[in-house]
XYZ file of C-alpha atoms in Angstrom:
394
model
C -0.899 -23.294 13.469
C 1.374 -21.350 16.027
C 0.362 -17.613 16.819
C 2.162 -15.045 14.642
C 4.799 -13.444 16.034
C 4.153 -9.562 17.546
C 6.082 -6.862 15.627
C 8.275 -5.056 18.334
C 6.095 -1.835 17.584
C 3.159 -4.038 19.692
C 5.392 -6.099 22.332
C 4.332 -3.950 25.119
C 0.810 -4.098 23.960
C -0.312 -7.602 24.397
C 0.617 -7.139 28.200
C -0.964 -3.683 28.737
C -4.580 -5.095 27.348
C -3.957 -7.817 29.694
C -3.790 -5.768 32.418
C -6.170 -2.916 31.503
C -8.663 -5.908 30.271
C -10.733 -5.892 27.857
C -14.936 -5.778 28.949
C -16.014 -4.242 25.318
C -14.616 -7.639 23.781
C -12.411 -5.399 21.838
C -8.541 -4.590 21.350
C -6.306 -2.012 20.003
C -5.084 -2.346 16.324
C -2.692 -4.111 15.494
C -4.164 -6.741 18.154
C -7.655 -6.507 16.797
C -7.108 -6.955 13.630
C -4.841 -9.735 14.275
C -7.255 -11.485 17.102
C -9.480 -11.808 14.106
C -7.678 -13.456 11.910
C -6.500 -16.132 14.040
C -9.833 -16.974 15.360
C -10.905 -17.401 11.871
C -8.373 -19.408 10.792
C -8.649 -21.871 13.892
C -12.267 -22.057 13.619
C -12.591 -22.962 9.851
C -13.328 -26.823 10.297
C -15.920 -26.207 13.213
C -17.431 -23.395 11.171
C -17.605 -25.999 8.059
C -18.982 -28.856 10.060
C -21.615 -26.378 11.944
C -23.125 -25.118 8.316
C -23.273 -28.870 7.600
C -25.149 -29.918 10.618
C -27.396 -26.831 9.679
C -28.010 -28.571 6.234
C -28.608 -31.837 7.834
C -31.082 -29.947 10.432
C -32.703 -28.368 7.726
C -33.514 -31.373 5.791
C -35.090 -33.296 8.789
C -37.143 -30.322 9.585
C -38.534 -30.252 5.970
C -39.187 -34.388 5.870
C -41.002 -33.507 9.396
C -43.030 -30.850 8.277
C -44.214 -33.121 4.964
C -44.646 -36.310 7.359
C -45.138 -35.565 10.717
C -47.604 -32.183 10.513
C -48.375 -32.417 7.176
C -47.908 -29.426 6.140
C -48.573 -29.061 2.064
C -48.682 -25.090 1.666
C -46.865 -24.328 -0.922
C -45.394 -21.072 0.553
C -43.042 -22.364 2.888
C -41.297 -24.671 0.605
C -40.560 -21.984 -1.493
C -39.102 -20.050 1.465
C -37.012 -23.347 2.487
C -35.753 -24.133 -1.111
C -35.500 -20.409 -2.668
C -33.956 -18.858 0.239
C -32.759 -21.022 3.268
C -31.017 -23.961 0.876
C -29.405 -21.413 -1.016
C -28.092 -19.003 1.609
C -26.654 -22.439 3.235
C -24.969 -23.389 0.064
C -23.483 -19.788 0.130
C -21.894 -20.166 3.397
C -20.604 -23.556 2.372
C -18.710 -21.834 -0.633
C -17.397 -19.203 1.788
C -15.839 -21.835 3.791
C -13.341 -22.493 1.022
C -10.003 -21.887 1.401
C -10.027 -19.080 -1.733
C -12.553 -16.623 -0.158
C -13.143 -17.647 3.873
C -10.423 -14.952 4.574
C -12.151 -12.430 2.687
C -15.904 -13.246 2.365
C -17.084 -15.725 4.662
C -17.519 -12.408 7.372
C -20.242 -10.684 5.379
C -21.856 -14.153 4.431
C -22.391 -15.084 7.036
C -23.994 -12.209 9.102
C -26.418 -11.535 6.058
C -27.116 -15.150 5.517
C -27.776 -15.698 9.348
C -30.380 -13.071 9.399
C -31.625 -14.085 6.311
C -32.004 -17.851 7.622
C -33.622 -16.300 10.290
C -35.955 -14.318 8.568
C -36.999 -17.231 6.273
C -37.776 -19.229 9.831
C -40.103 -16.567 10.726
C -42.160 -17.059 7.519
C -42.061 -20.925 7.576
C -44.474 -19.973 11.238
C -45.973 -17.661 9.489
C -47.471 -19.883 6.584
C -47.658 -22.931 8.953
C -51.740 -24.105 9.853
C -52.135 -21.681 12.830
C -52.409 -25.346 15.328
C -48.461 -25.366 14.403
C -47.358 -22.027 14.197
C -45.994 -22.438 17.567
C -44.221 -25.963 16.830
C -42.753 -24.045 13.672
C -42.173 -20.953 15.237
C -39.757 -22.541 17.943
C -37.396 -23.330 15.552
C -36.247 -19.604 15.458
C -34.604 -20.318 19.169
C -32.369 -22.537 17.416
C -31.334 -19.812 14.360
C -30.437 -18.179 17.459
C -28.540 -20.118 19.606
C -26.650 -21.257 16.380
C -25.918 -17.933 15.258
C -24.230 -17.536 18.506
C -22.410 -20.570 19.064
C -21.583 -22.543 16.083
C -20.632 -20.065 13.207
C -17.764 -18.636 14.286
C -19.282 -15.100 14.450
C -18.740 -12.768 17.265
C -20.902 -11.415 20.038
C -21.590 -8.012 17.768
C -22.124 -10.008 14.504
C -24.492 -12.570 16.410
C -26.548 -9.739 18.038
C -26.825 -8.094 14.879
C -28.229 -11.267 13.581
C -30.674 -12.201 15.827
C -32.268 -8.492 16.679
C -32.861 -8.583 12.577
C -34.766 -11.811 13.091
C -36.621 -10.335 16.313
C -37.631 -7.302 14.421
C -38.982 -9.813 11.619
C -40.746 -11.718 14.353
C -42.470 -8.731 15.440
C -42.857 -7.230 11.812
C -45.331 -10.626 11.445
C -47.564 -9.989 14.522
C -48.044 -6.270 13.668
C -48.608 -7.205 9.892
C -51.133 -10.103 10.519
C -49.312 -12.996 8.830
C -48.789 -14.498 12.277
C -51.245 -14.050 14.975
C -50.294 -11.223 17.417
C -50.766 -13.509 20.576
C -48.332 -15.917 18.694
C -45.978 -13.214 17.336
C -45.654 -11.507 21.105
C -44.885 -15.186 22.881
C -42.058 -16.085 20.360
C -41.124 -12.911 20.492
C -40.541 -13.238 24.265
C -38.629 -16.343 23.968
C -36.456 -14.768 21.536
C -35.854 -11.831 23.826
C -34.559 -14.749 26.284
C -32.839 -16.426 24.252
C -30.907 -13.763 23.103
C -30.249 -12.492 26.818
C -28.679 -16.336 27.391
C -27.165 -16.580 24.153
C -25.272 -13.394 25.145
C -24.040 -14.229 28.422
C -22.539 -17.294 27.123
C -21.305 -15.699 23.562
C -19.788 -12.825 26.070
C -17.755 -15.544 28.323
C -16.601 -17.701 25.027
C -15.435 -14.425 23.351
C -13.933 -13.381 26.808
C -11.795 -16.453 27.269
C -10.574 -16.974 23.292
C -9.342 -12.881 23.520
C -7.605 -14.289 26.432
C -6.276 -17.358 25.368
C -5.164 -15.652 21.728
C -2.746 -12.933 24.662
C -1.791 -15.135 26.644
C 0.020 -17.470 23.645
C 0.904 -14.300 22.079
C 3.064 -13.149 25.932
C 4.418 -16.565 25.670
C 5.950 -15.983 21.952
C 7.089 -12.377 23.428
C 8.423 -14.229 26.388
C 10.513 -16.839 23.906
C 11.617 -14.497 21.528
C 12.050 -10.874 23.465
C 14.932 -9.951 25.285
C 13.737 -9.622 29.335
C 15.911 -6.290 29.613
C 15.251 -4.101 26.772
C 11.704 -5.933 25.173
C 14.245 -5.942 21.700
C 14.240 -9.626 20.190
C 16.831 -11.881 21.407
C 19.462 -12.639 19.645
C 18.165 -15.723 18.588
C 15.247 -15.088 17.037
C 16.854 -12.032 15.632
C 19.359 -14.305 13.494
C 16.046 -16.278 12.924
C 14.055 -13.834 11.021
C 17.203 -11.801 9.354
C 18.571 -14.321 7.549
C 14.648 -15.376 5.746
C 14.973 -11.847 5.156
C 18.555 -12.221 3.711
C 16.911 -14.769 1.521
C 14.327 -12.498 0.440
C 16.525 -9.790 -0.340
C 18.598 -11.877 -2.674
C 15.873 -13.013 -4.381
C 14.578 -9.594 -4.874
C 17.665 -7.649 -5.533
C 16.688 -5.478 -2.799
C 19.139 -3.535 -0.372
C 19.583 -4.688 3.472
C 21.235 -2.368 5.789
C 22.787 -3.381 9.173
C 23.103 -1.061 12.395
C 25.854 -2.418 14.921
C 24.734 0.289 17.967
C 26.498 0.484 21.102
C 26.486 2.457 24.125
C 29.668 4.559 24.873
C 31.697 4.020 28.082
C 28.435 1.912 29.473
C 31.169 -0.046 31.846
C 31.693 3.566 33.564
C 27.853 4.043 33.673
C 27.473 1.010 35.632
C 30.176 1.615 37.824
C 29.376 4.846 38.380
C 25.408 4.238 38.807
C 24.882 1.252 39.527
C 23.995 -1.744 37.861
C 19.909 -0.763 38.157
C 20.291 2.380 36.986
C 22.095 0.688 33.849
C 19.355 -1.634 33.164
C 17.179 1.715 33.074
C 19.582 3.446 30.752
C 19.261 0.046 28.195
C 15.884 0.299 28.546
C 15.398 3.816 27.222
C 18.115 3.268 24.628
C 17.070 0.410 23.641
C 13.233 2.177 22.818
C 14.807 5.004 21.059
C 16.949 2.904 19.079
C 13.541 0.980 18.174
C 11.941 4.497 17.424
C 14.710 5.560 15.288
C 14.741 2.341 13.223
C 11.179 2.202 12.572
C 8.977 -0.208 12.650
C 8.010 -1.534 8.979
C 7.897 -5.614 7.442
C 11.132 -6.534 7.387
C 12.581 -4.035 10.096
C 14.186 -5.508 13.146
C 16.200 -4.551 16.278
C 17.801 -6.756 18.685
C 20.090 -6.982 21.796
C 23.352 -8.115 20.595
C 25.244 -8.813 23.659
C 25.733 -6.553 26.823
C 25.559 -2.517 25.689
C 25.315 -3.543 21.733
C 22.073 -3.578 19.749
C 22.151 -4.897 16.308
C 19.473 -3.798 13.996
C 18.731 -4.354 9.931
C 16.399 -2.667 7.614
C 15.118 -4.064 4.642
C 14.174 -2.026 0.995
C 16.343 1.172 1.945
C 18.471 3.255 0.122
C 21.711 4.379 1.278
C 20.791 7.478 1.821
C 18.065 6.549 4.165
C 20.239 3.975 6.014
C 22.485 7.299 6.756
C 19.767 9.433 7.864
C 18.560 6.611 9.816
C 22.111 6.112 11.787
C 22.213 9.786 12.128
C 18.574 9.364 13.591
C 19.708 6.449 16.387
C 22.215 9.182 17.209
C 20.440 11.833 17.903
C 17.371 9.977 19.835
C 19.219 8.869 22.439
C 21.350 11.801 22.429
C 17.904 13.183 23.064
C 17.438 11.157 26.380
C 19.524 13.430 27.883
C 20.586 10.543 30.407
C 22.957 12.313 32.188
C 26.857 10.454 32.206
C 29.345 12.329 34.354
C 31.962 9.687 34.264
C 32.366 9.923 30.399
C 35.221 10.721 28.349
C 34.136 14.119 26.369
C 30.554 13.745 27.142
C 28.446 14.894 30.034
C 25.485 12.702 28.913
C 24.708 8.893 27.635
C 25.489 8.565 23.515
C 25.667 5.840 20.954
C 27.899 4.784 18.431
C 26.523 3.839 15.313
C 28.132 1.773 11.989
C 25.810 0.946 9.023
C 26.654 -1.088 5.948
C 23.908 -1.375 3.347
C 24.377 -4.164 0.444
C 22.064 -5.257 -2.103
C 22.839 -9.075 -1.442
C 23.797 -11.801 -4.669
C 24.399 -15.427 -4.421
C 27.709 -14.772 -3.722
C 27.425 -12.603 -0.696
C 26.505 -13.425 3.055
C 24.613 -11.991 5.504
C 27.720 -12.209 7.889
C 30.045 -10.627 5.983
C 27.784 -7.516 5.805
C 28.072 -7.315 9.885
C 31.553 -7.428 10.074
C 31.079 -4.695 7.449
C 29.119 -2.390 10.341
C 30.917 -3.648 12.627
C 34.162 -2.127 11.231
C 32.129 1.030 10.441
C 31.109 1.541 14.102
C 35.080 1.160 15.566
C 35.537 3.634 12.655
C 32.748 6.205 14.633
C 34.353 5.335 18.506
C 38.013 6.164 16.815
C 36.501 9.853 15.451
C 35.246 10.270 18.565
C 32.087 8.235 19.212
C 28.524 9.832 19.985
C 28.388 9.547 15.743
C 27.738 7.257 13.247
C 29.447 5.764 10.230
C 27.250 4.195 7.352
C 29.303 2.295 4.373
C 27.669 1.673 1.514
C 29.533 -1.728 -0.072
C 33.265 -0.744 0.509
C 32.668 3.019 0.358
C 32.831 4.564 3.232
C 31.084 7.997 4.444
C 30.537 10.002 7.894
C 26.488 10.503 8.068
């Protein structure tokens, strides 16, 4: 499945954690949040073929433990069968599709430690010439907890310092004799130092592969000048929106923007200092706008920016134009070579349209795109929002 795409609120972000890094194997939300959820999602049918393998593992150690060291107390085949089988058949159901999203998390890092702890009473209950034999089989609870159940370095130390604290628990108790409890207890220790050295570097390098595809869909679908969308992917996601909004019967609203007497501002600049003039534009225009589902802004062509807003009312598509106004009047970028101005503005026409069957996405831009010659007739450094054919300074 392809990475989601970033909302333009985060576009900067996946690059800036790049280069800050990220030693604490954490990001900033949004990216966190999302990092998540596309691990999980990519590591469902390992996860699912891991708890199966621990089923299978399970089942030879009890046929071992009946044949091999003949063990017949009672005690530890009512830890295997009334707590280890069951917290495995647990996990299995959280694997499915209908609650791994949601519940498969918290399963899993209780069930772990409760595996673990269950381990720690099979050696416990084991004739005292096996303890040890038993007993190593914790080292593998731990190495599995951190390597084949999809759980992260935090969850997986969590895990394992439960089943430590267990181990040790049973040497200061008596169930398990001390000199016994204190060497397993050491190879835990060890195993968890290894376990999270390696857990550490496999975290470290999926965070890293999950920003580096997400800077390649930024790189595909941003524009390199202004970090709006590009065109393309613009017309991409508004008309699925479009689609939405007809089947809803909710209102769409599109902003033509464009920067007055830019042509002067480059030839009186310079061409750099007009790339740096886009850029700031463009990020107030993107601040105006906003930044919720269904929201987007885009680089039309040259000194245009296009933007539409889904779900709002007239009324807040004019206080919205008004708003792209008076950011970037805000810049204060000064523009000596304007007509009327001494500083960089924006033109603004809105049209807002709750779609039908009938109507077209299209027709609704050549709607704003009327609306904002309207606002550079009147005068420019103003905007003009139309609500169907009704027309109305903001």
């Amino acid at each position: 499945m392809p990475p989601a795409a970033p909302s333009q609120s985060e576009e900067s972000l996946v690059s800036g954690v790049l280069a800050q890094g990220y030693g604490r194997l954490r990001f900033p939300e949004p990216l966190e949040g999302e990092f998540r959820a596309d691990y999980r999602r990519n590591a469902l049918r390992w996860i699912r073929m891991c708890v199966y393998v621990a089923v299978g593992t399970t089942i030879g150690f009890a046929i071992i433990d009946h044949r091999v060291i003949h063990a017949h107390n009672m005690i530890p085949d009512v830890v295997r069968f009334g707590l280890q089988f069951p917290v495995l058949v647990v996990a299995l159901l959280a694997t499915n599709s209908r609650f791994y999203s949601r519940w498969y998390e918290p399963t899993i890092q209780i069930g772990a430690s409760l595996f673990g702890i269950g381990t720690v009473l099979l050696a416990s209950y084991a004739q005292p010439e096996h303890t040890a034999l038993v007993g190593a089989r914790i080292l593998l609870v731990a190495f599995f907890a951190f390597f084949m159940l999809g759980m992260r370095l935090v969850q997986a130390l969590r895990s394992n310092f439960v089943i430590l604290i267990a181990l040790i628990t049973a040497g200061v108790v008596g169930v398990m004799r001390p000199e016994v409890a204190t060497y397993l207890s050491f190879a835990l220790v060890c195993a968890i130092i290894i376990g999270t050295a390696g857990a550490y570097a496999l975290e470290h390098a999926n965070r890293t592969s999950f920003l580096e595809r997400r800077l390649l869909v930024e790189i595909a679908e941003l524009d390199g000048l202004t970090r709006l969308l590009n065109r393309q992917t613009f017309e991409s996601r508004v008309r699925d929106t479009w689609r939405r909004a007809v089947s809803e019967q909710r209102p769409v609203t599109v902003f033509m923007i464009d920067v007055d007497h830019f042509k002067l501002y480059n030839d009186h600049y310079g061409h750099q200092a007009g790339d740096e003039c886009l850029r700031n534009v463009a990020s107030a225009v993107r601040s105006a706008v906003g930044t919720r589902p269904g929201d987007f802004v885009a680089r039309y062509g040259g000194e245009e920016i296009i933007a539409v807003v889904f779900d709002r009312s007239y009324s807040e598509s004019q206080e919205i134009a008004q708003r792209i106004v008076t950011e970037v009047a805000a810049l204060d970028i000064p523009h000596e070579s304007s007509c009327g101005c001494t500083r960089v503005s924006v033109s603004v026409g809105a049209a807002t349209q709750i779609p039908t069957i009938a109507s077209t996405y299209d027709a609704v831009v050549r709607l704003a795109d009327g609306a904002l010659y309207t606002a550079k007739r009147q005068g420019r450094d103003r905007s003009i929002a139309v609500e169907a054919r009704t027309a109305a300074v903001a």
